[in-house]
Amino acid sequence: MITLALSKGRIFEETKPLLDAAGIVCLEDPETSRKLILPTNREDVRIIIVRASDVPTYVQYGAADIGIAGKDVLIEHGGTGLYQPLDLKIAKCRMMVAVPEGFDYDNAVKSGARLRIATKYISIAREHFAAKGVHVDLIKLYGSMELAPLVGLSDAIVDLVSSGNTLKANNLVAVEEIRMISSRLVINQAALKLKRDLIQPLIETFSDAVNR
Ligand code: PRT
Ligand code: MG
């Protein structure tokens, strides 16, 4: 039996075609089912539904053998105990620095001002600004980062952007790209050895489906 950890929403939806390619069909819809362990058409595969940021933890401890998580989540988690063999190129977006319209970010950086940055992505933000030599105070939030500069909590935010509509709706502009983000297949290192016969074919099928 292998256990696959997924989050509902965009990751579940964008993983479906990959599961299809492997002949795996989830028998319940996580958006409507209250179950957290979902059966599939294959007796040897089950899916567990967890928070996106919890996927690496379940896989790290072997409670799930494999999982799918955004690179943002994986960087913040640290990746301990995880094998990351494949970029699935799903749930793509960009990690950006954004500021209120009219805030002169380049000038603030040049003048050596200390910046207050609100973000859920403390590790990514810390590393980014350290590499630029910019002094920052990082303020940890768990969501709705876009609000922070509007009410004076921070000068800027570090957040994921896909369409850009959320920034626009809040009069924010992206001023710097930190990195591209997509979701990765993650595998528990012990499971990879012990369940190679089940996991290796999955990696190959996913890889073919991604590069098709
Ligand atoms: O929602 P929850 O708190 O449970 O967890 P989560 O937000 O981590 O999960 P989920 O399902 O929303 O995101 C899962 C993964 O999708 C993330 O870890 C990213 O790798 C990836 N992804 C891709 C995104 C986005 N695109 C994205 N646009 N994750 C979040 N967003 C948010 C962003 O934070 C911002 O608030 O969407 C908003 C911006 O979207 P646009 O289209 O208006 O630019
Ligand atoms: Mg979300």
PDB file of C-alpha atoms and ligand atoms in Angstrom:
ATOM      1  CA  MET A   1       0.000   0.000   0.000  1.00  0.00           C
ATOM      2  CA  ILE A   2       1.233   3.511  -0.742  1.00  0.00           C
ATOM      3  CA  THR A   3      -0.192   6.669   0.772  1.00  0.00           C
ATOM      4  CA  LEU A   4      -0.164   9.883  -1.257  1.00  0.00           C
ATOM      5  CA  ALA A   5      -0.539  13.224   0.582  1.00  0.00           C
ATOM      6  CA  LEU A   6      -2.286  16.034  -1.300  1.00  0.00           C
ATOM      7  CA  SER A   7      -3.905  19.333  -0.400  1.00  0.00           C
ATOM      8  CA  LYS A   8      -7.320  20.114  -1.787  1.00  0.00           C
ATOM      9  CA  GLY A   9      -7.845  23.001  -4.172  1.00  0.00           C
ATOM     10  CA  ARG A  10      -5.365  23.755  -6.917  1.00  0.00           C
ATOM     11  CA  ILE A  11      -2.878  20.993  -6.086  1.00  0.00           C
ATOM     12  CA  PHE A  12      -5.517  18.257  -6.038  1.00  0.00           C
ATOM     13  CA  GLU A  13      -7.094  19.583  -9.255  1.00  0.00           C
ATOM     14  CA  GLU A  14      -3.783  19.890 -11.114  1.00  0.00           C
ATOM     15  CA  THR A  15      -2.587  16.489  -9.877  1.00  0.00           C
ATOM     16  CA  LYS A  16      -5.644  14.703 -11.285  1.00  0.00           C
ATOM     17  CA  PRO A  17      -4.326  14.480 -14.877  1.00  0.00           C
ATOM     18  CA  LEU A  18      -1.064  12.991 -13.549  1.00  0.00           C
ATOM     19  CA  LEU A  19      -2.978  10.397 -11.527  1.00  0.00           C
ATOM     20  CA  ASP A  20      -5.073   9.661 -14.635  1.00  0.00           C
ATOM     21  CA  ALA A  21      -1.878   8.939 -16.544  1.00  0.00           C
ATOM     22  CA  ALA A  22      -0.945   6.420 -13.846  1.00  0.00           C
ATOM     23  CA  GLY A  23      -4.422   4.846 -13.949  1.00  0.00           C
ATOM     24  CA  ILE A  24      -5.240   6.109 -10.461  1.00  0.00           C
ATOM     25  CA  VAL A  25      -8.730   7.497  -9.890  1.00  0.00           C
ATOM     26  CA  CYS A  26      -9.721   9.030  -6.577  1.00  0.00           C
ATOM     27  CA  LEU A  27     -13.133   7.634  -5.645  1.00  0.00           C
ATOM     28  CA  GLU A  28     -14.283  10.675  -3.655  1.00  0.00           C
ATOM     29  CA  ASP A  29     -14.179  14.411  -4.204  1.00  0.00           C
ATOM     30  CA  PRO A  30     -12.211  16.099  -1.386  1.00  0.00           C
ATOM     31  CA  GLU A  31     -14.151  19.343  -1.930  1.00  0.00           C
ATOM     32  CA  THR A  32     -17.417  17.688  -0.918  1.00  0.00           C
ATOM     33  CA  SER A  33     -16.360  14.658   1.122  1.00  0.00           C
ATOM     34  CA  ARG A  34     -15.543  15.157   4.790  1.00  0.00           C
ATOM     35  CA  LYS A  35     -13.258  12.138   4.734  1.00  0.00           C
ATOM     36  CA  LEU A  36      -9.526  12.787   5.023  1.00  0.00           C
ATOM     37  CA  ILE A  37      -8.487   9.333   3.796  1.00  0.00           C
ATOM     38  CA  LEU A  38      -9.792   8.794   0.285  1.00  0.00           C
ATOM     39  CA  PRO A  39      -9.812   5.455  -1.476  1.00  0.00           C
ATOM     40  CA  THR A  40      -8.754   5.098  -5.100  1.00  0.00           C
ATOM     41  CA  ASN A  41      -9.648   2.542  -7.752  1.00  0.00           C
ATOM     42  CA  ARG A  42      -6.383   0.796  -6.856  1.00  0.00           C
ATOM     43  CA  GLU A  43      -6.336  -1.220  -3.675  1.00  0.00           C
ATOM     44  CA  ASP A  44      -2.661  -0.469  -3.183  1.00  0.00           C
ATOM     45  CA  VAL A  45      -3.002   3.351  -3.363  1.00  0.00           C
ATOM     46  CA  ARG A  46      -4.810   5.722  -1.012  1.00  0.00           C
ATOM     47  CA  ILE A  47      -4.876   9.518  -0.821  1.00  0.00           C
ATOM     48  CA  ILE A  48      -4.798  11.598   2.344  1.00  0.00           C
ATOM     49  CA  ILE A  49      -5.946  15.239   2.342  1.00  0.00           C
ATOM     50  CA  VAL A  50      -3.861  17.613   4.467  1.00  0.00           C
ATOM     51  CA  ARG A  51      -3.080  21.332   4.606  1.00  0.00           C
ATOM     52  CA  ALA A  52      -0.666  22.334   1.819  1.00  0.00           C
ATOM     53  CA  SER A  53       2.017  23.332   4.318  1.00  0.00           C
ATOM     54  CA  ASP A  54       1.655  20.019   6.208  1.00  0.00           C
ATOM     55  CA  VAL A  55       2.382  17.780   3.179  1.00  0.00           C
ATOM     56  CA  PRO A  56       6.188  17.698   3.719  1.00  0.00           C
ATOM     57  CA  THR A  57       5.734  16.839   7.405  1.00  0.00           C
ATOM     58  CA  TYR A  58       3.516  13.813   6.685  1.00  0.00           C
ATOM     59  CA  VAL A  59       6.026  12.569   4.111  1.00  0.00           C
ATOM     60  CA  GLN A  60       9.090  13.315   6.280  1.00  0.00           C
ATOM     61  CA  TYR A  61       7.759  11.089   9.084  1.00  0.00           C
ATOM     62  CA  GLY A  62       6.543   8.382   6.696  1.00  0.00           C
ATOM     63  CA  ALA A  63       2.846   8.871   7.524  1.00  0.00           C
ATOM     64  CA  ALA A  64       2.574   9.377   3.769  1.00  0.00           C
ATOM     65  CA  ASP A  65       5.003   7.690   1.368  1.00  0.00           C
ATOM     66  CA  ILE A  66       4.750  10.375  -1.270  1.00  0.00           C
ATOM     67  CA  GLY A  67       3.242  13.827  -1.567  1.00  0.00           C
ATOM     68  CA  ILE A  68       2.926  16.861  -3.786  1.00  0.00           C
ATOM     69  CA  ALA A  69       3.866  20.284  -2.443  1.00  0.00           C
ATOM     70  CA  GLY A  70       4.794  23.733  -3.705  1.00  0.00           C
ATOM     71  CA  LYS A  71       8.488  24.648  -3.748  1.00  0.00           C
ATOM     72  CA  ASP A  72       7.539  27.561  -1.438  1.00  0.00           C
ATOM     73  CA  VAL A  73       6.277  25.094   1.160  1.00  0.00           C
ATOM     74  CA  LEU A  74       9.292  22.817   0.677  1.00  0.00           C
ATOM     75  CA  ILE A  75      11.816  25.619   1.148  1.00  0.00           C
ATOM     76  CA  GLU A  76      10.080  26.780   4.327  1.00  0.00           C
ATOM     77  CA  HIS A  77       9.893  23.185   5.613  1.00  0.00           C
ATOM     78  CA  GLY A  78      13.592  22.622   4.954  1.00  0.00           C
ATOM     79  CA  GLY A  79      13.261  19.324   3.087  1.00  0.00           C
ATOM     80  CA  THR A  80      14.670  17.041   5.814  1.00  0.00           C
ATOM     81  CA  GLY A  81      14.080  13.358   5.015  1.00  0.00           C
ATOM     82  CA  LEU A  82      12.536  14.139   1.648  1.00  0.00           C
ATOM     83  CA  TYR A  83      13.627  13.012  -1.777  1.00  0.00           C
ATOM     84  CA  GLN A  84      12.471  15.511  -4.455  1.00  0.00           C
ATOM     85  CA  PRO A  85      12.939  13.722  -7.780  1.00  0.00           C
ATOM     86  CA  LEU A  86      10.550  15.636 -10.015  1.00  0.00           C
ATOM     87  CA  ASP A  87       9.274  19.119 -10.841  1.00  0.00           C
ATOM     88  CA  LEU A  88       5.635  18.480 -11.782  1.00  0.00           C
ATOM     89  CA  LYS A  89       5.288  21.981 -13.304  1.00  0.00           C
ATOM     90  CA  ILE A  90       1.817  22.413 -11.760  1.00  0.00           C
ATOM     91  CA  ALA A  91       0.385  25.181  -9.530  1.00  0.00           C
ATOM     92  CA  LYS A  92       2.919  27.593 -11.030  1.00  0.00           C
ATOM     93  CA  CYS A  93       3.364  31.076  -9.662  1.00  0.00           C
ATOM     94  CA  ARG A  94       6.094  33.535  -8.697  1.00  0.00           C
ATOM     95  CA  MET A  95       7.417  34.562  -5.291  1.00  0.00           C
ATOM     96  CA  MET A  96       7.483  38.365  -5.398  1.00  0.00           C
ATOM     97  CA  VAL A  97       8.206  41.442  -3.329  1.00  0.00           C
ATOM     98  CA  ALA A  98       5.254  43.845  -3.556  1.00  0.00           C
ATOM     99  CA  VAL A  99       4.702  47.368  -2.238  1.00  0.00           C
ATOM    100  CA  PRO A 100       1.903  49.946  -2.250  1.00  0.00           C
ATOM    101  CA  GLU A 101       1.600  51.917  -5.503  1.00  0.00           C
ATOM    102  CA  GLY A 102       3.804  54.989  -5.196  1.00  0.00           C
ATOM    103  CA  PHE A 103       6.271  53.513  -2.699  1.00  0.00           C
ATOM    104  CA  ASP A 104       9.785  53.979  -4.139  1.00  0.00           C
ATOM    105  CA  TYR A 105      11.204  50.543  -3.372  1.00  0.00           C
ATOM    106  CA  ASP A 106      14.415  50.961  -5.401  1.00  0.00           C
ATOM    107  CA  ASN A 107      15.185  54.194  -3.628  1.00  0.00           C
ATOM    108  CA  ALA A 108      14.432  52.704  -0.211  1.00  0.00           C
ATOM    109  CA  VAL A 109      16.836  49.853  -0.985  1.00  0.00           C
ATOM    110  CA  LYS A 110      19.522  52.214  -2.334  1.00  0.00           C
ATOM    111  CA  SER A 111      19.294  54.553   0.637  1.00  0.00           C
ATOM    112  CA  GLY A 112      19.863  51.663   3.032  1.00  0.00           C
ATOM    113  CA  ALA A 113      16.529  52.126   4.803  1.00  0.00           C
ATOM    114  CA  ARG A 114      15.432  49.367   7.135  1.00  0.00           C
ATOM    115  CA  LEU A 115      12.319  47.742   5.649  1.00  0.00           C
ATOM    116  CA  ARG A 116       9.424  46.042   7.405  1.00  0.00           C
ATOM    117  CA  ILE A 117       8.356  42.987   5.449  1.00  0.00           C
ATOM    118  CA  ALA A 118       5.209  40.990   6.192  1.00  0.00           C
ATOM    119  CA  THR A 119       5.170  37.416   4.915  1.00  0.00           C
ATOM    120  CA  LYS A 120       4.237  33.798   5.463  1.00  0.00           C
ATOM    121  CA  TYR A 121       7.584  32.856   3.864  1.00  0.00           C
ATOM    122  CA  ILE A 122      10.127  33.843   6.509  1.00  0.00           C
ATOM    123  CA  SER A 123      13.033  31.666   5.268  1.00  0.00           C
ATOM    124  CA  ILE A 124      12.655  32.699   1.643  1.00  0.00           C
ATOM    125  CA  ALA A 125      12.360  36.387   2.566  1.00  0.00           C
ATOM    126  CA  ARG A 126      15.287  36.284   5.009  1.00  0.00           C
ATOM    127  CA  GLU A 127      17.578  34.679   2.453  1.00  0.00           C
ATOM    128  CA  HIS A 128      16.488  37.024  -0.336  1.00  0.00           C
ATOM    129  CA  PHE A 129      17.104  40.252   1.554  1.00  0.00           C
ATOM    130  CA  ALA A 130      20.315  38.979   3.155  1.00  0.00           C
ATOM    131  CA  ALA A 131      21.684  38.214  -0.326  1.00  0.00           C
ATOM    132  CA  LYS A 132      20.818  41.765  -1.417  1.00  0.00           C
ATOM    133  CA  GLY A 133      22.332  43.224   1.739  1.00  0.00           C
ATOM    134  CA  VAL A 134      19.041  44.874   2.705  1.00  0.00           C
ATOM    135  CA  HIS A 135      18.216  45.197   6.398  1.00  0.00           C
ATOM    136  CA  VAL A 136      14.704  43.983   7.128  1.00  0.00           C
ATOM    137  CA  ASP A 137      12.380  43.339  10.024  1.00  0.00           C
ATOM    138  CA  LEU A 138      10.355  40.265   9.117  1.00  0.00           C
ATOM    139  CA  ILE A 139       6.787  40.037  10.396  1.00  0.00           C
ATOM    140  CA  LYS A 140       5.284  36.561  10.235  1.00  0.00           C
ATOM    141  CA  LEU A 141       1.700  36.320   8.960  1.00  0.00           C
ATOM    142  CA  TYR A 142      -0.390  33.263   8.123  1.00  0.00           C
ATOM    143  CA  GLY A 143      -2.466  34.761   5.288  1.00  0.00           C
ATOM    144  CA  SER A 144      -3.887  37.894   3.638  1.00  0.00           C
ATOM    145  CA  MET A 145      -0.410  39.447   3.421  1.00  0.00           C
ATOM    146  CA  GLU A 146      -1.797  42.015   0.968  1.00  0.00           C
ATOM    147  CA  LEU A 147      -3.518  43.786   3.840  1.00  0.00           C
ATOM    148  CA  ALA A 148      -0.356  44.480   5.854  1.00  0.00           C
ATOM    149  CA  PRO A 149       1.014  47.505   3.924  1.00  0.00           C
ATOM    150  CA  LEU A 150      -2.477  48.996   3.568  1.00  0.00           C
ATOM    151  CA  VAL A 151      -2.889  49.388   7.324  1.00  0.00           C
ATOM    152  CA  GLY A 152       0.690  50.275   8.192  1.00  0.00           C
ATOM    153  CA  LEU A 153       1.842  46.890   9.478  1.00  0.00           C
ATOM    154  CA  SER A 154       4.657  46.706   6.927  1.00  0.00           C
ATOM    155  CA  ASP A 155       6.350  48.577   4.059  1.00  0.00           C
ATOM    156  CA  ALA A 156       6.270  45.595   1.742  1.00  0.00           C
ATOM    157  CA  ILE A 157       5.187  41.966   1.481  1.00  0.00           C
ATOM    158  CA  VAL A 158       6.692  38.784   0.131  1.00  0.00           C
ATOM    159  CA  ASP A 159       3.943  36.650  -1.385  1.00  0.00           C
ATOM    160  CA  LEU A 160       3.013  34.371  -4.248  1.00  0.00           C
ATOM    161  CA  VAL A 161       1.540  35.950  -7.355  1.00  0.00           C
ATOM    162  CA  SER A 162      -0.162  34.149 -10.210  1.00  0.00           C
ATOM    163  CA  SER A 163      -2.657  36.321 -12.110  1.00  0.00           C
ATOM    164  CA  GLY A 164      -1.695  39.496 -10.231  1.00  0.00           C
ATOM    165  CA  ASN A 165      -5.371  40.270  -9.558  1.00  0.00           C
ATOM    166  CA  THR A 166      -5.046  40.204  -5.777  1.00  0.00           C
ATOM    167  CA  LEU A 167      -2.202  42.741  -5.842  1.00  0.00           C
ATOM    168  CA  LYS A 168      -4.109  44.971  -8.253  1.00  0.00           C
ATOM    169  CA  ALA A 169      -7.292  44.856  -6.173  1.00  0.00           C
ATOM    170  CA  ASN A 170      -5.309  46.123  -3.185  1.00  0.00           C
ATOM    171  CA  ASN A 171      -3.300  48.812  -5.019  1.00  0.00           C
ATOM    172  CA  LEU A 172      -0.049  46.934  -4.649  1.00  0.00           C
ATOM    173  CA  VAL A 173       2.637  46.456  -7.289  1.00  0.00           C
ATOM    174  CA  ALA A 174       5.212  43.704  -7.635  1.00  0.00           C
ATOM    175  CA  VAL A 175       8.694  45.216  -7.625  1.00  0.00           C
ATOM    176  CA  GLU A 176      10.963  42.177  -7.544  1.00  0.00           C
ATOM    177  CA  GLU A 177      10.786  38.509  -8.438  1.00  0.00           C
ATOM    178  CA  ILE A 178      12.448  36.240  -5.891  1.00  0.00           C
ATOM    179  CA  ARG A 179      11.928  32.959  -7.751  1.00  0.00           C
ATOM    180  CA  MET A 180       9.593  30.857  -9.859  1.00  0.00           C
ATOM    181  CA  ILE A 181       7.497  28.373  -7.901  1.00  0.00           C
ATOM    182  CA  SER A 182       5.949  25.100  -9.003  1.00  0.00           C
ATOM    183  CA  SER A 183       4.968  21.908  -7.225  1.00  0.00           C
ATOM    184  CA  ARG A 184       7.289  18.957  -6.668  1.00  0.00           C
ATOM    185  CA  LEU A 185       6.836  15.273  -6.087  1.00  0.00           C
ATOM    186  CA  VAL A 186       8.279  14.444  -2.667  1.00  0.00           C
ATOM    187  CA  ILE A 187       9.061  10.957  -1.431  1.00  0.00           C
ATOM    188  CA  ASN A 188       9.939   9.585   1.981  1.00  0.00           C
ATOM    189  CA  GLN A 189      13.525   8.332   1.692  1.00  0.00           C
ATOM    190  CA  ALA A 190      12.889   5.063   3.553  1.00  0.00           C
ATOM    191  CA  ALA A 191       9.677   4.360   1.600  1.00  0.00           C
ATOM    192  CA  LEU A 192      11.566   4.816  -1.646  1.00  0.00           C
ATOM    193  CA  LYS A 193      13.803   1.878  -0.703  1.00  0.00           C
ATOM    194  CA  LEU A 194      11.162  -0.327   0.944  1.00  0.00           C
ATOM    195  CA  LYS A 195       8.377   0.241  -1.615  1.00  0.00           C
ATOM    196  CA  ARG A 196      10.486   0.756  -4.696  1.00  0.00           C
ATOM    197  CA  ASP A 197       8.353  -1.631  -6.776  1.00  0.00           C
ATOM    198  CA  LEU A 198       5.287   0.566  -6.247  1.00  0.00           C
ATOM    199  CA  ILE A 199       6.918   4.005  -6.171  1.00  0.00           C
ATOM    200  CA  GLN A 200       9.448   3.809  -9.028  1.00  0.00           C
ATOM    201  CA  PRO A 201       6.796   3.148 -11.739  1.00  0.00           C
ATOM    202  CA  LEU A 202       4.790   6.113 -10.414  1.00  0.00           C
ATOM    203  CA  ILE A 203       7.798   8.431 -10.683  1.00  0.00           C
ATOM    204  CA  GLU A 204       8.342   7.279 -14.262  1.00  0.00           C
ATOM    205  CA  THR A 205       4.698   7.705 -15.267  1.00  0.00           C
ATOM    206  CA  PHE A 206       4.518  11.168 -13.713  1.00  0.00           C
ATOM    207  CA  SER A 207       7.770  12.124 -15.393  1.00  0.00           C
ATOM    208  CA  ASP A 208       6.476  11.019 -18.819  1.00  0.00           C
ATOM    209  CA  ALA A 209       3.166  12.853 -18.246  1.00  0.00           C
ATOM    210  CA  VAL A 210       4.950  16.080 -17.253  1.00  0.00           C
ATOM    211  CA  ASN A 211       7.330  16.047 -20.203  1.00  0.00           C
ATOM    212  CA  ARG A 212       4.762  15.001 -22.781  1.00  0.00           C
TER     213      ARG A 212
HETATM  214  O1  PRT B   1      -4.963  27.880   1.627  1.00  0.00           O
HETATM  215  P1  PRT B   1      -4.214  27.218   2.769  1.00  0.00           P
HETATM  216  O2  PRT B   1      -3.862  28.183   3.854  1.00  0.00           O
HETATM  217  O3  PRT B   1      -4.833  25.935   3.231  1.00  0.00           O
HETATM  218  O4  PRT B   1      -2.814  26.757   2.221  1.00  0.00           O
HETATM  219  P2  PRT B   1      -2.075  27.269   0.954  1.00  0.00           P
HETATM  220  O5  PRT B   1      -2.447  28.665   0.608  1.00  0.00           O
HETATM  221  O6  PRT B   1      -0.627  26.979   1.186  1.00  0.00           O
HETATM  222  O7  PRT B   1      -2.662  26.236  -0.110  1.00  0.00           O
HETATM  223  P3  PRT B   1      -3.149  26.503  -1.573  1.00  0.00           P
HETATM  224  O8  PRT B   1      -3.889  25.282  -1.989  1.00  0.00           O
HETATM  225  O9  PRT B   1      -3.824  27.827  -1.679  1.00  0.00           O
HETATM  226  O10 PRT B   1      -1.777  26.587  -2.366  1.00  0.00           O
HETATM  227  C1  PRT B   1      -1.010  25.440  -2.578  1.00  0.00           C
HETATM  228  C2  PRT B   1       0.195  25.794  -3.426  1.00  0.00           C
HETATM  229  O11 PRT B   1      -0.228  26.359  -4.673  1.00  0.00           O
HETATM  230  C3  PRT B   1       1.120  26.850  -2.844  1.00  0.00           C
HETATM  231  O12 PRT B   1       2.002  26.286  -1.892  1.00  0.00           O
HETATM  232  C4  PRT B   1       1.847  27.366  -4.088  1.00  0.00           C
HETATM  233  O13 PRT B   1       2.979  26.558  -4.367  1.00  0.00           O
HETATM  234  C5  PRT B   1       0.810  27.153  -5.213  1.00  0.00           C
HETATM  235  N1  PRT B   1       0.215  28.388  -5.734  1.00  0.00           N
HETATM  236  C6  PRT B   1       0.129  28.710  -7.051  1.00  0.00           C
HETATM  237  C7  PRT B   1      -0.334  29.402  -5.041  1.00  0.00           C
HETATM  238  C8  PRT B   1      -0.748  30.361  -5.970  1.00  0.00           C
HETATM  239  N2  PRT B   1      -0.453  29.899  -7.223  1.00  0.00           N
HETATM  240  C9  PRT B   1      -1.385  31.589  -5.530  1.00  0.00           C
HETATM  241  N3  PRT B   1      -1.730  32.444  -6.342  1.00  0.00           N
HETATM  242  N4  PRT B   1      -0.543  29.584  -3.713  1.00  0.00           N
HETATM  243  C10 PRT B   1      -1.169  30.711  -3.291  1.00  0.00           C
HETATM  244  N5  PRT B   1      -1.587  31.706  -4.144  1.00  0.00           N
HETATM  245  C11 PRT B   1      -2.258  32.897  -3.494  1.00  0.00           C
HETATM  246  C12 PRT B   1      -1.257  33.996  -3.122  1.00  0.00           C
HETATM  247  O14 PRT B   1      -0.694  33.758  -1.845  1.00  0.00           O
HETATM  248  C13 PRT B   1      -2.109  35.265  -3.131  1.00  0.00           C
HETATM  249  O15 PRT B   1      -2.796  35.471  -1.916  1.00  0.00           O
HETATM  250  O16 PRT B   1      -3.179  33.516  -4.361  1.00  0.00           O
HETATM  251  C14 PRT B   1      -3.123  34.947  -4.215  1.00  0.00           C
HETATM  252  C15 PRT B   1      -2.635  35.605  -5.482  1.00  0.00           C
HETATM  253  O17 PRT B   1      -3.244  35.086  -6.601  1.00  0.00           O
HETATM  254  P4  PRT B   1      -3.434  36.027  -7.889  1.00  0.00           P
HETATM  255  O18 PRT B   1      -3.920  35.086  -8.946  1.00  0.00           O
HETATM  256  O19 PRT B   1      -4.462  37.065  -7.515  1.00  0.00           O
HETATM  257  O20 PRT B   1      -2.109  36.648  -8.234  1.00  0.00           O
HETATM  258 MG    MG B   2      -4.349  29.337  -0.086  1.00  0.00          MG
END
